[in-house]
Tab-separated table of C-alpha atoms in Angstrom:
chain	number	residue	atom	x	y	z
L	18	MET	CA	-19.388	49.287	-53.327
L	19	ALA	CA	-22.704	47.630	-52.510
L	20	VAL	CA	-23.023	45.660	-49.288
L	21	ASN	CA	-23.587	41.964	-50.009
L	22	LEU	CA	-25.264	40.341	-47.011
L	23	ASN	CA	-25.745	37.098	-48.940
L	24	LEU	CA	-22.076	36.342	-48.374
L	25	GLN	CA	-20.935	34.603	-45.196
L	26	THR	CA	-18.337	37.309	-44.638
L	27	SER	CA	-17.749	40.954	-45.477
L	28	GLU	CA	-15.256	41.630	-48.235
L	29	CYS	CA	-12.088	43.347	-47.080
L	30	ARG	CA	-11.840	47.100	-47.596
L	31	GLU	CA	-8.985	46.849	-50.067
L	32	THR	CA	-11.214	44.837	-52.420
L	33	ARG	CA	-14.591	46.382	-51.647
L	34	LEU	CA	-13.723	50.076	-51.411
L	35	GLY	CA	-10.238	50.369	-52.885
L	36	SER	CA	-8.920	51.491	-49.491
L	37	ILE	CA	-5.192	52.112	-49.063
L	38	THR	CA	-2.616	52.088	-46.269
L	39	GLY	CA	0.307	53.616	-48.135
L	40	TYR	CA	0.483	57.137	-49.601
L	41	HIS	CA	2.365	60.398	-49.265
L	42	GLY	CA	1.623	63.632	-51.047
L	43	THR	CA	-1.283	66.041	-50.645
L	44	LEU	CA	-4.903	65.608	-49.634
L	45	LYS	CA	-6.089	67.249	-52.825
L	46	ASP	CA	-4.119	64.846	-55.022
L	47	MET	CA	-5.185	61.780	-53.031
L	48	ALA	CA	-8.875	62.718	-52.926
L	49	ARG	CA	-9.023	63.476	-56.637
L	50	GLN	CA	-7.295	60.230	-57.539
L	51	GLY	CA	-9.787	58.412	-55.316
L	52	CYS	CA	-12.786	60.078	-56.951
L	53	GLU	CA	-11.426	59.285	-60.408
L	54	GLY	CA	-10.852	55.630	-59.512
L	55	CYS	CA	-7.103	55.692	-60.072
L	56	LEU	CA	-5.779	55.783	-56.486
L	57	LYS	CA	-3.194	53.041	-55.933
L	58	ASN	CA	-1.720	51.660	-52.754
L	59	SER	CA	1.956	52.094	-51.898
L	60	LYS	CA	3.713	49.257	-50.103
L	61	ARG	CA	6.713	49.347	-47.768
L	62	ASP	CA	10.166	47.785	-47.605
L	63	PHE	CA	10.009	48.123	-43.831
L	64	SER	CA	6.905	47.858	-41.672
L	65	THR	CA	6.365	47.959	-37.921
L	66	GLY	CA	3.602	46.179	-36.046
L	67	CYS	CA	0.113	47.633	-36.291
L	68	SER	CA	-3.384	47.021	-34.977
L	69	CYS	CA	-5.340	43.864	-35.883
L	70	SER	CA	-8.874	43.833	-37.287
L	71	HIS	CA	-9.765	40.825	-35.115
L	72	SER	CA	-9.701	42.734	-31.819
L	73	HIS	CA	-11.772	45.588	-33.260
L	74	CYS	CA	-14.507	43.164	-34.242
L	75	LEU	CA	-14.487	41.577	-30.790
L	76	ASP	CA	-14.735	44.842	-28.870
L	77	GLN	CA	-17.649	46.099	-30.978
L	78	LEU	CA	-19.657	42.900	-30.537
L	79	ALA	CA	-18.853	42.590	-26.830
L	80	GLY	CA	-20.249	46.060	-26.159
L	81	LEU	CA	-23.771	45.070	-27.249
L	82	GLU	CA	-26.289	44.608	-24.461
L	83	GLY	CA	-26.869	40.939	-23.615
L	84	ALA	CA	-24.322	39.562	-26.106
L	85	VAL	CA	-21.957	36.625	-25.557
L	86	ILE	CA	-18.979	36.197	-27.889
L	87	ILE	CA	-17.233	32.939	-28.819
L	88	ASP	CA	-13.752	33.703	-30.112
L	89	HIS	CA	-12.649	30.729	-32.216
L	90	SER	CA	-8.946	31.339	-31.780
L	91	PRO	CA	-5.872	30.746	-29.656
L	92	VAL	CA	-6.426	32.319	-26.252
L	93	GLY	CA	-3.934	35.123	-26.943
L	94	CYS	CA	-6.288	36.637	-29.541
L	95	SER	CA	-8.849	37.274	-26.794
L	96	ALA	CA	-6.513	38.217	-23.959
L	97	GLY	CA	-6.028	41.803	-25.092
L	98	LEU	CA	-9.735	42.549	-24.649
L	99	CYS	CA	-9.456	42.855	-20.853
L	100	GLY	CA	-8.976	46.602	-21.160
L	101	TYR	CA	-12.346	47.025	-22.840
L	102	ASN	CA	-14.203	46.213	-19.626
L	103	ARG	CA	-14.064	49.928	-18.740
L	104	SER	CA	-16.098	50.656	-21.876
L	105	LEU	CA	-19.100	48.821	-20.495
L	106	SER	CA	-19.893	51.342	-17.751
L	107	SER	CA	-23.060	53.367	-18.212
L	108	SER	CA	-21.099	56.563	-17.626
L	109	PHE	CA	-18.953	55.787	-20.680
L	110	TYR	CA	-21.843	54.890	-22.959
L	111	GLU	CA	-24.380	57.329	-21.497
L	112	SER	CA	-26.940	54.670	-22.355
L	113	LYS	CA	-29.955	53.559	-20.371
L	114	ASN	CA	-29.298	50.021	-21.621
L	115	ALA	CA	-25.768	49.731	-20.254
L	116	ASP	CA	-25.383	47.619	-17.120
L	117	GLN	CA	-22.679	49.226	-15.013
L	118	LYS	CA	-21.845	45.963	-13.235
L	119	ARG	CA	-21.472	43.648	-16.200
L	120	ASN	CA	-18.202	42.409	-17.647
L	121	LEU	CA	-17.217	41.361	-21.122
L	122	LYS	CA	-18.574	37.936	-21.990
L	123	ILE	CA	-15.961	36.542	-24.365
L	124	PHE	CA	-15.182	32.825	-24.425
L	125	SER	CA	-12.114	31.577	-26.262
L	126	THR	CA	-12.051	28.096	-27.785
L	127	ASN	CA	-8.311	28.158	-27.030
L	128	ILE	CA	-7.152	26.539	-30.268
L	129	LYS	CA	-3.893	24.673	-29.664
L	130	GLU	CA	-1.373	22.916	-31.856
L	131	GLN	CA	-3.192	19.576	-31.917
L	132	ASP	CA	-6.413	21.365	-32.917
L	133	THR	CA	-4.707	22.738	-36.016
L	134	VAL	CA	-4.060	19.140	-37.073
L	135	PHE	CA	-7.268	17.358	-36.007
L	136	GLY	CA	-9.709	20.293	-36.189
L	137	ALA	CA	-11.540	22.265	-33.530
L	138	SER	CA	-15.185	22.209	-34.661
L	139	GLU	CA	-16.304	20.106	-31.712
L	140	LYS	CA	-14.393	22.411	-29.406
L	141	LEU	CA	-16.313	25.332	-30.878
L	142	ARG	CA	-19.606	23.510	-30.480
L	143	SER	CA	-18.953	22.643	-26.841
L	144	THR	CA	-17.800	26.213	-26.068
L	145	ILE	CA	-21.020	27.647	-27.496
L	146	GLN	CA	-23.030	25.207	-25.384
L	147	PHE	CA	-21.026	26.021	-22.245
L	148	ALA	CA	-21.417	29.795	-22.782
L	149	TYR	CA	-25.151	29.413	-23.351
L	150	ASP	CA	-25.664	27.255	-20.260
L	151	ARG	CA	-23.774	29.763	-18.144
L	152	HIS	CA	-25.371	33.021	-19.312
L	153	HIS	CA	-28.515	32.175	-21.359
L	154	PRO	CA	-27.829	35.192	-23.610
L	155	LYS	CA	-30.299	36.916	-25.916
L	156	HIS	CA	-27.835	36.760	-28.798
L	157	MET	CA	-24.412	35.224	-29.461
L	158	TYR	CA	-21.637	35.650	-32.007
L	159	VAL	CA	-18.902	33.364	-33.270
L	160	VAL	CA	-15.770	35.252	-34.336
L	161	SER	CA	-13.184	33.493	-36.492
L	162	SER	CA	-9.442	34.181	-36.361
L	163	CYS	CA	-6.342	33.723	-38.492
L	164	VAL	CA	-5.723	30.222	-37.128
L	165	SER	CA	-9.289	28.965	-37.547
L	166	ALA	CA	-9.293	30.302	-41.121
L	167	ILE	CA	-5.929	28.787	-42.018
L	168	ILE	CA	-6.994	25.303	-40.924
L	169	GLY	CA	-10.267	25.674	-42.836
L	170	GLU	CA	-12.787	25.553	-39.988
L	171	ASP	CA	-16.398	25.979	-41.125
L	172	ALA	CA	-17.307	28.051	-38.072
L	173	CYS	CA	-20.282	29.645	-39.823
L	174	SER	CA	-22.068	26.294	-40.276
L	175	VAL	CA	-21.473	25.411	-36.626
L	176	ALA	CA	-22.936	28.783	-35.593
L	177	GLU	CA	-26.033	28.216	-37.745
L	178	GLU	CA	-26.567	24.689	-36.411
L	179	MET	CA	-26.186	25.761	-32.791
L	180	SER	CA	-28.490	28.735	-33.327
L	181	GLU	CA	-31.255	26.390	-34.462
L	182	GLU	CA	-30.529	23.960	-31.629
L	183	LEU	CA	-30.446	26.596	-28.848
L	184	GLY	CA	-33.145	28.883	-30.229
L	185	VAL	CA	-31.116	32.109	-30.008
L	186	PRO	CA	-29.600	34.175	-32.837
L	187	ILE	CA	-25.926	33.305	-33.292
L	188	GLY	CA	-24.217	35.618	-35.742
L	189	TYR	CA	-20.952	34.852	-37.508
L	190	ALA	CA	-18.175	37.409	-37.889
L	191	SER	CA	-15.171	36.637	-40.066
L	192	SER	CA	-12.381	38.908	-38.866
L	193	GLU	CA	-9.118	37.161	-39.650
L	194	GLY	CA	-6.289	39.666	-39.417
L	195	ILE	CA	-4.528	38.047	-42.373
L	196	ASN	CA	-7.361	39.018	-44.733
L	197	SER	CA	-6.817	42.773	-44.518
L	198	LYS	CA	-4.064	45.204	-43.599
L	199	ILE	CA	-6.715	47.694	-42.516
L	200	TRP	CA	-7.776	47.263	-38.902
L	201	ALA	CA	-11.122	48.915	-39.716
L	202	SER	CA	-12.067	45.742	-41.602
L	203	GLY	CA	-12.856	44.381	-38.132
L	204	PHE	CA	-15.633	46.970	-37.881
L	205	ASP	CA	-17.010	45.676	-41.179
L	206	ALA	CA	-17.060	42.109	-39.832
L	207	TYR	CA	-19.026	43.350	-36.804
L	208	CYS	CA	-21.459	45.293	-38.999
L	209	HIS	CA	-21.922	42.337	-41.349
L	210	ALA	CA	-22.743	40.020	-38.449
L	211	VAL	CA	-25.279	42.313	-36.755
L	212	SER	CA	-26.836	43.321	-40.086
L	213	LYS	CA	-27.618	39.681	-40.860
L	214	ALA	CA	-28.606	38.690	-37.316
L	215	LEU	CA	-30.431	41.715	-35.912
L	216	LEU	CA	-31.862	44.023	-38.602
L	217	LYS	CA	-35.579	43.470	-39.200
L	218	GLU	CA	-38.134	44.565	-41.794
L	219	PRO	CA	-39.911	47.751	-40.641
L	220	SER	CA	-43.607	47.775	-39.842
L	221	GLU	CA	-43.665	51.494	-40.667
L	222	LYS	CA	-41.344	54.417	-41.254
L	223	LYS	CA	-40.946	56.965	-38.457
L	224	ASP	CA	-39.233	60.323	-37.982
L	225	ILE	CA	-36.090	58.747	-36.576
L	226	VAL	CA	-32.420	59.464	-37.298
L	227	THR	CA	-30.095	56.566	-36.534
L	228	TYR	CA	-26.534	57.238	-35.411
L	229	VAL	CA	-23.896	54.504	-35.748
L	230	GLY	CA	-20.745	54.868	-33.655
L	231	PHE	CA	-18.682	53.698	-30.705
L	232	TYR	CA	-20.864	55.322	-28.076
L	233	PRO	CA	-23.586	57.984	-27.701
L	234	LYS	CA	-21.391	60.165	-25.495
L	235	GLY	CA	-21.967	63.800	-26.412
L	236	ARG	CA	-25.549	63.205	-27.560
L	237	ASP	CA	-26.599	66.521	-26.004
L	238	HIS	CA	-24.554	68.281	-28.700
L	239	ILE	CA	-26.916	67.163	-31.462
L	240	GLU	CA	-30.158	65.640	-30.148
L	241	TRP	CA	-31.744	69.081	-29.712
L	242	MET	CA	-31.048	69.879	-33.364
L	243	PHE	CA	-32.959	66.846	-34.618
L	244	GLU	CA	-35.773	67.563	-32.153
L	245	ARG	CA	-36.206	70.927	-33.868
L	246	PHE	CA	-36.664	69.039	-37.154
L	247	GLY	CA	-39.238	66.806	-35.439
L	248	PHE	CA	-36.947	63.747	-35.366
L	249	LYS	CA	-35.828	61.484	-32.554
L	250	MET	CA	-32.408	59.840	-32.424
L	251	LEU	CA	-31.688	56.115	-32.241
L	252	PHE	CA	-28.189	54.973	-31.292
L	253	LEU	CA	-26.566	51.812	-32.652
L	254	THR	CA	-23.517	51.916	-30.419
L	255	GLY	CA	-21.977	50.134	-27.479
L	256	GLY	CA	-24.776	49.538	-24.985
L	257	SER	CA	-27.416	49.123	-27.709
L	258	ASN	CA	-29.740	46.141	-27.474
L	259	LEU	CA	-31.808	43.893	-29.748
L	260	ASP	CA	-34.746	46.310	-29.805
L	261	ASP	CA	-32.523	49.181	-30.957
L	262	PHE	CA	-31.329	47.188	-33.973
L	263	ALA	CA	-34.861	45.968	-34.739
L	264	LYS	CA	-36.105	49.587	-34.834
L	265	ALA	CA	-33.253	50.876	-37.027
L	266	SER	CA	-35.019	49.987	-40.298
L	267	GLU	CA	-37.904	52.296	-39.293
L	268	SER	CA	-35.539	55.282	-39.560
L	269	LYS	CA	-35.721	57.773	-42.377
L	270	ALA	CA	-32.067	58.796	-42.111
L	271	VAL	CA	-28.775	57.414	-40.844
L	272	PHE	CA	-25.279	58.805	-40.357
L	273	GLY	CA	-22.184	57.481	-38.656
L	274	GLN	CA	-19.371	58.806	-36.527
L	275	CYS	CA	-16.999	58.137	-39.441
L	276	GLY	CA	-16.668	56.074	-42.579
L	277	ALA	CA	-14.240	53.634	-40.966
L	278	GLN	CA	-16.516	52.351	-38.202
L	279	SER	CA	-19.976	53.071	-39.567
L	280	SER	CA	-19.969	52.796	-43.359
L	281	TYR	CA	-20.954	49.130	-43.650
L	282	LEU	CA	-23.941	49.219	-41.284
L	283	CYS	CA	-25.160	52.575	-42.643
L	284	GLY	CA	-24.849	51.200	-46.179
L	285	ALA	CA	-26.806	48.060	-45.231
L	286	LEU	CA	-29.653	50.168	-43.791
L	287	GLU	CA	-29.804	52.297	-46.937
L	288	GLN	CA	-29.553	49.368	-49.329
L	289	ARG	CA	-32.029	47.031	-47.630
L	290	PHE	CA	-34.550	49.441	-46.130
L	291	GLY	CA	-34.199	52.730	-48.011
L	292	VAL	CA	-32.804	54.677	-45.041
L	293	LYS	CA	-31.052	57.762	-46.414
L	294	TYR	CA	-27.317	57.580	-45.601
L	295	PHE	CA	-25.740	61.020	-45.084
L	296	GLN	CA	-22.037	60.456	-45.658
L	297	SER	CA	-20.513	63.433	-47.482
L	298	HIS	CA	-20.850	65.977	-44.678
L	299	LEU	CA	-20.196	65.057	-41.071
L	300	PRO	CA	-21.464	67.580	-38.476
L	301	TYR	CA	-18.106	68.303	-36.844
L	302	GLY	CA	-17.038	71.875	-36.199
L	303	GLY	CA	-18.813	74.982	-37.488
L	304	ILE	CA	-18.398	74.424	-41.215
L	305	GLY	CA	-19.221	70.726	-40.828
L	306	VAL	CA	-22.485	71.213	-38.945
L	307	GLU	CA	-23.646	73.946	-41.326
L	308	ARG	CA	-23.206	71.727	-44.378
L	309	PHE	CA	-24.708	68.702	-42.620
L	310	LEU	CA	-27.829	70.575	-41.447
L	311	ARG	CA	-28.381	72.203	-44.833
L	312	GLU	CA	-28.125	68.826	-46.588
L	313	PHE	CA	-30.453	67.218	-44.041
L	314	GLY	CA	-32.939	70.103	-44.204
L	315	ALA	CA	-32.974	70.134	-48.008
L	316	TYR	CA	-33.616	66.376	-48.188
L	317	PHE	CA	-36.652	66.616	-45.876
L	318	GLY	CA	-37.887	69.990	-47.127
L	319	LYS	CA	-37.066	71.807	-43.883
L	320	GLU	CA	-34.412	74.271	-45.030
L	321	ASP	CA	-35.847	77.064	-42.874
L	322	ILE	CA	-35.357	75.042	-39.685
L	323	ALA	CA	-31.769	74.247	-40.697
L	324	GLU	CA	-30.999	77.947	-41.097
L	325	GLU	CA	-32.575	78.766	-37.724
L	326	ILE	CA	-30.399	76.184	-35.956
L	327	ILE	CA	-27.249	77.376	-37.723
L	328	LYS	CA	-27.944	81.000	-36.794
L	329	GLU	CA	-28.574	80.062	-33.160
L	330	GLU	CA	-25.399	77.946	-32.940
L	331	LYS	CA	-23.206	80.683	-34.413
L	332	GLU	CA	-24.620	83.358	-32.134
L	333	ASN	CA	-24.312	81.242	-28.988
L	334	TYR	CA	-20.599	80.554	-29.480
L	335	ALA	CA	-19.420	83.621	-31.414
L	336	PHE	CA	-17.731	85.312	-28.440
L	337	ARG	CA	-15.896	82.218	-27.193
L	338	LEU	CA	-14.891	81.282	-30.743
L	339	ALA	CA	-13.353	84.712	-31.367
L	340	LYS	CA	-11.268	84.408	-28.191
L	341	VAL	CA	-10.070	80.929	-29.164
L	342	LYS	CA	-9.107	81.998	-32.686
L	343	LYS	CA	-7.095	84.932	-31.389
L	344	LYS	CA	-5.005	82.685	-29.134
L	345	LEU	CA	-4.490	79.870	-31.657
L	346	GLN	CA	-3.818	81.940	-34.767
L	347	GLY	CA	-0.719	80.617	-36.533
L	348	LYS	CA	-0.053	77.718	-34.166
L	349	LYS	CA	1.436	74.755	-36.028
L	350	VAL	CA	-0.351	71.434	-35.611
L	351	PHE	CA	0.472	67.866	-36.699
L	352	ILE	CA	-2.497	65.455	-36.880
L	353	ALA	CA	-2.390	61.643	-36.667
L	354	LEU	CA	-5.812	59.979	-36.514
L	355	GLY	CA	-8.109	57.408	-38.104
L	356	ALA	CA	-9.256	57.822	-41.679
L	357	SER	CA	-12.226	60.174	-41.322
L	358	PHE	CA	-11.280	62.054	-38.166
L	359	ALA	CA	-7.824	62.948	-39.459
L	360	TYR	CA	-9.361	65.197	-42.106
L	361	GLU	CA	-12.283	66.361	-39.947
L	362	TYR	CA	-9.759	67.697	-37.429
L	363	THR	CA	-7.711	69.135	-40.279
L	364	ARG	CA	-10.701	71.262	-41.269
L	365	MET	CA	-11.496	72.186	-37.651
L	366	CYS	CA	-7.906	73.262	-36.934
L	367	LYS	CA	-7.905	75.451	-40.035
L	368	GLU	CA	-11.239	76.876	-38.926
L	369	LEU	CA	-9.526	77.951	-35.693
L	370	GLY	CA	-6.729	79.684	-37.596
L	371	MET	CA	-4.089	77.024	-36.956
L	372	GLU	CA	-1.561	75.897	-39.569
L	373	VAL	CA	-1.756	72.158	-40.284
L	374	VAL	CA	1.807	71.174	-41.219
L	375	HIS	CA	0.988	67.490	-41.887
L	376	THR	CA	-1.890	65.030	-41.475
L	377	VAL	CA	-1.405	61.289	-41.034
L	378	ALA	CA	-4.435	59.074	-41.653
L	379	TYR	CA	-4.274	55.424	-40.585
L	380	HIS	CA	-5.955	54.405	-43.833
L	381	TYR	CA	-7.977	56.110	-46.567
L	382	ASP	CA	-11.278	55.033	-48.140
L	383	PRO	CA	-11.861	56.598	-51.579
L	384	HIS	CA	-15.452	55.299	-51.475
L	385	LEU	CA	-17.971	54.174	-48.860
L	386	ASP	CA	-20.662	51.515	-48.705
L	387	ASN	CA	-23.521	52.804	-50.776
L	388	GLU	CA	-24.477	52.830	-54.433
L	389	THR	CA	-24.610	56.605	-54.896
L	390	PRO	CA	-21.949	58.909	-56.365
L	391	ASP	CA	-21.722	60.776	-53.027
L	392	LYS	CA	-18.153	61.692	-52.117
L	393	VAL	CA	-16.463	60.686	-48.882
L	394	ALA	CA	-16.143	63.530	-46.379
L	395	ALA	CA	-12.458	64.251	-47.056
L	396	ALA	CA	-13.096	64.535	-50.797
L	397	SER	CA	-16.062	66.845	-50.145
L	398	ASP	CA	-13.702	69.174	-48.268
L	399	VAL	CA	-11.334	69.185	-51.231
L	400	TYR	CA	-13.982	69.873	-53.880
L	401	GLU	CA	-16.216	72.228	-51.880
L	402	LEU	CA	-13.709	74.076	-49.669
L	403	ASP	CA	-10.547	73.678	-51.752
L	404	GLN	CA	-8.946	72.172	-48.647
L	405	ASP	CA	-5.429	70.872	-49.059
L	406	VAL	CA	-2.672	69.793	-46.693
L	407	PRO	CA	0.497	67.662	-46.881
L	408	THR	CA	-0.678	64.186	-45.972
L	409	SER	CA	0.406	60.585	-45.635
L	410	VAL	CA	-1.394	57.318	-45.004
L	411	ASN	CA	-0.049	54.519	-42.844
L	412	ASP	CA	-1.634	51.711	-40.850
L	413	GLY	CA	-0.285	52.841	-37.490
L	414	GLN	CA	3.363	52.820	-38.618
L	415	ASN	CA	4.716	54.693	-35.615
L	416	MET	CA	8.318	54.762	-36.799
L	417	GLU	CA	7.227	56.407	-40.040
L	418	THR	CA	5.036	58.862	-38.140
L	419	MET	CA	7.920	59.657	-35.778
L	420	ILE	CA	10.308	60.582	-38.604
L	421	THR	CA	7.597	62.612	-40.345
L	422	LEU	CA	6.988	64.441	-37.080
L	423	LYS	CA	10.714	65.059	-36.660
L	424	HIS	CA	10.786	66.821	-40.031
L	425	ASN	CA	7.835	69.110	-39.222
L	426	LEU	CA	8.332	70.157	-35.549
L	427	PRO	CA	4.840	71.520	-34.789
L	428	ASP	CA	3.652	73.298	-31.657
L	429	ILE	CA	1.231	70.473	-30.859
L	430	VAL	CA	0.288	66.995	-32.047
L	431	ILE	CA	-3.389	66.026	-32.250
L	432	SER	CA	-3.849	62.267	-32.062
L	433	ARG	CA	-5.838	59.401	-30.636
L	434	ALA	CA	-4.786	55.776	-30.150
L	435	HIS	CA	-1.874	54.143	-32.016
L	436	ARG	CA	0.541	56.065	-29.758
L	437	ALA	CA	1.574	58.925	-32.041
L	438	SER	CA	1.397	61.209	-28.996
L	439	VAL	CA	4.014	59.079	-27.215
L	440	TRP	CA	6.575	59.730	-29.925
L	441	ALA	CA	5.735	63.412	-29.942
L	442	ILE	CA	6.439	63.792	-26.220
L	443	LYS	CA	9.707	61.871	-26.599
L	444	GLN	CA	10.803	64.599	-29.009
L	445	GLY	CA	9.749	67.350	-26.619
L	446	ILE	CA	6.575	68.207	-28.553
L	447	THR	CA	3.273	68.781	-26.771
L	448	ALA	CA	0.602	66.216	-27.651
L	449	MET	CA	-3.105	65.924	-27.005
L	450	GLU	CA	-5.420	62.900	-27.231
L	451	VAL	CA	-8.688	64.188	-28.638
L	452	ARG	CA	-12.332	63.165	-28.507
L	453	ILE	CA	-14.109	61.706	-31.510
L	454	GLY	CA	-17.753	61.469	-32.508
L	455	LEU	CA	-20.616	63.529	-31.105
L	456	PRO	CA	-18.546	65.702	-28.694
L	457	MET	CA	-17.051	67.317	-31.843
L	458	VAL	CA	-20.430	68.391	-33.237
L	459	GLY	CA	-21.121	71.996	-34.149
L	460	TYR	CA	-19.717	75.292	-32.972
L	461	ARG	CA	-19.891	73.993	-29.416
L	462	GLY	CA	-17.608	71.090	-30.315
L	463	LEU	CA	-15.264	73.423	-32.192
L	464	VAL	CA	-14.995	75.886	-29.303
L	465	GLU	CA	-14.529	73.202	-26.651
L	466	PHE	CA	-11.786	71.602	-28.746
L	467	GLY	CA	-10.043	74.951	-29.228
L	468	GLU	CA	-10.210	75.780	-25.524
L	469	LEU	CA	-8.693	72.391	-24.716
L	470	VAL	CA	-5.803	73.066	-27.129
L	471	ILE	CA	-5.182	76.417	-25.425
L	472	LYS	CA	-5.182	74.781	-22.005
L	473	THR	CA	-2.771	72.084	-23.212
L	474	LEU	CA	-0.351	74.632	-24.681
L	475	ALA	CA	-0.436	76.757	-21.528
L	476	ASN	CA	2.183	74.567	-19.845
L	477	THR	CA	4.608	72.582	-21.992
L	478	ASN	CA	7.320	72.288	-19.346
L	479	PHE	CA	7.063	68.507	-18.930
L	480	GLU	CA	7.382	67.725	-22.640
L	481	LYS	CA	10.368	70.021	-23.094
L	482	LYS	CA	12.254	68.502	-20.162
L	483	PHE	CA	11.364	64.961	-21.152
L	484	GLY	CA	12.445	65.530	-24.762
L	485	ALA	CA	15.757	67.031	-23.647
L	486	ARG	CA	16.597	63.897	-21.666
L	487	TYR	CA	15.222	61.206	-23.973
L	488	ILE	CA	17.764	59.056	-25.833
L	489	ALA	CA	16.292	57.378	-28.922
L	490	PRO	CA	17.140	53.660	-29.337
L	491	PHE	CA	17.512	54.034	-33.115
L	492	THR	CA	20.566	54.361	-35.303
L	493	LYS	CA	21.667	57.752	-36.522
L	494	ALA	CA	21.067	56.623	-40.121
L	495	TYR	CA	17.438	55.761	-39.342
L	496	LEU	CA	16.775	59.001	-37.496
L	497	GLU	CA	18.204	60.994	-40.399
L	498	SER	CA	16.334	59.049	-43.087
L	499	GLU	CA	13.635	60.677	-45.206
L	500	PRO	CA	10.104	60.158	-43.822
L	501	PHE	CA	8.837	58.091	-46.735
L	502	SER	CA	12.030	56.412	-47.898
L	503	PHE	CA	10.591	52.970	-47.109
L	504	ILE	CA	7.587	53.405	-49.371
L	505	LYS	CA	7.749	51.668	-52.739
L	506	GLU	CA	6.204	52.922	-55.953
L	507	ALA	CA	2.401	52.869	-55.856
L	508	GLN	CA	0.836	49.704	-57.215
L	509	ASN	CA	-2.492	47.969	-57.450
L	510	GLY	CA	-3.583	45.679	-54.614
């Protein structure tokens, strides 16, 4: 489980963490198997298309201030990144570093058929030179793809040679989609590249807490809490720059938005520089923030401050929370989200009095990237809160999610990305795309989420009419099949 930055590439999650993409059963059973080291992956007879780790590596790197990316791939691997331009606005990142007018700077080497025969190293070299001459960036990254890996391109050596020649850091990120079925492995490739290229030895340790995530949006939910402890926050997110990464090793603590996106970089900071990685309790919802603050306060000997903040948070939102609970009591919810957030929202929905009929996670990590026995957040909920819920794991298998949804018929579906909400609405079920990360923090995050659910359920007319008129393009046999009939017996690997 240790991060090995001596390697050219990050190991895939299946090998490094024992992560899985196939399971159905209960959260309690899955978490306990994971903690005991006996959790096995289930494979499928039938699989639909899912997200690719390559694009997730590209979008994380492209969001960094002043970065230029060289995608060593056919041009189609880069084309899908056009939509990420919106993520570079300062309003999205809420970062003083973000330049509202800048666009993604991704150059494709446009590997073609003849390059797969004769090689494309010189093409890569010339693309790096062209990108440098055009933008004179502060840092660059070469990202490999399935095709460049299959033909055996040594892109890492080219990146190192060009870095020395041009005098700018050029990181290498190996994010071939064929190496992992888990799209979050692309986040690991990003973290591996920036950990090697940008992290520096600290001159001193300071009262800083580093947050690793997609963006610092919602920072006002939590910054005031750390200020009460006497800590400042540092954000390693989209919009962060070279100085931010250089200062990260000076931190005394680090936590991430979730294990999927943040584990590798948080683990590298802990392993290399002794920055305490808080991973077992994420500060989402009321129960989450209480456990997180108590753990943080105990580690730094400031338990009294933790209790003061908790008391203040509970009192400030007690009235609104009571109103929300009264309106949501007994509502049935179906959750389909990424690995960590699926079970964070499971806990938050239960905290609001809702009944979670099923939770789909897009993968599950039984361990994270550090060398301690600390449990992952979902397992902490099982062991500490006795939380349990029917659950399944799939890598964005929408057809499987659709049939599972059809068998549960909730009042609302909570999802984000991977289009689970689309299939809910087609069946006449109300769906809501939710926020992730810092906007979920504390009792404020819990109340605002609950109020949004109430508002969404206030008018379900569109979904009901749409579902009544929708004709599914699937056979009757498929629609009547059992949700997990395509899953084979669990096996290693």
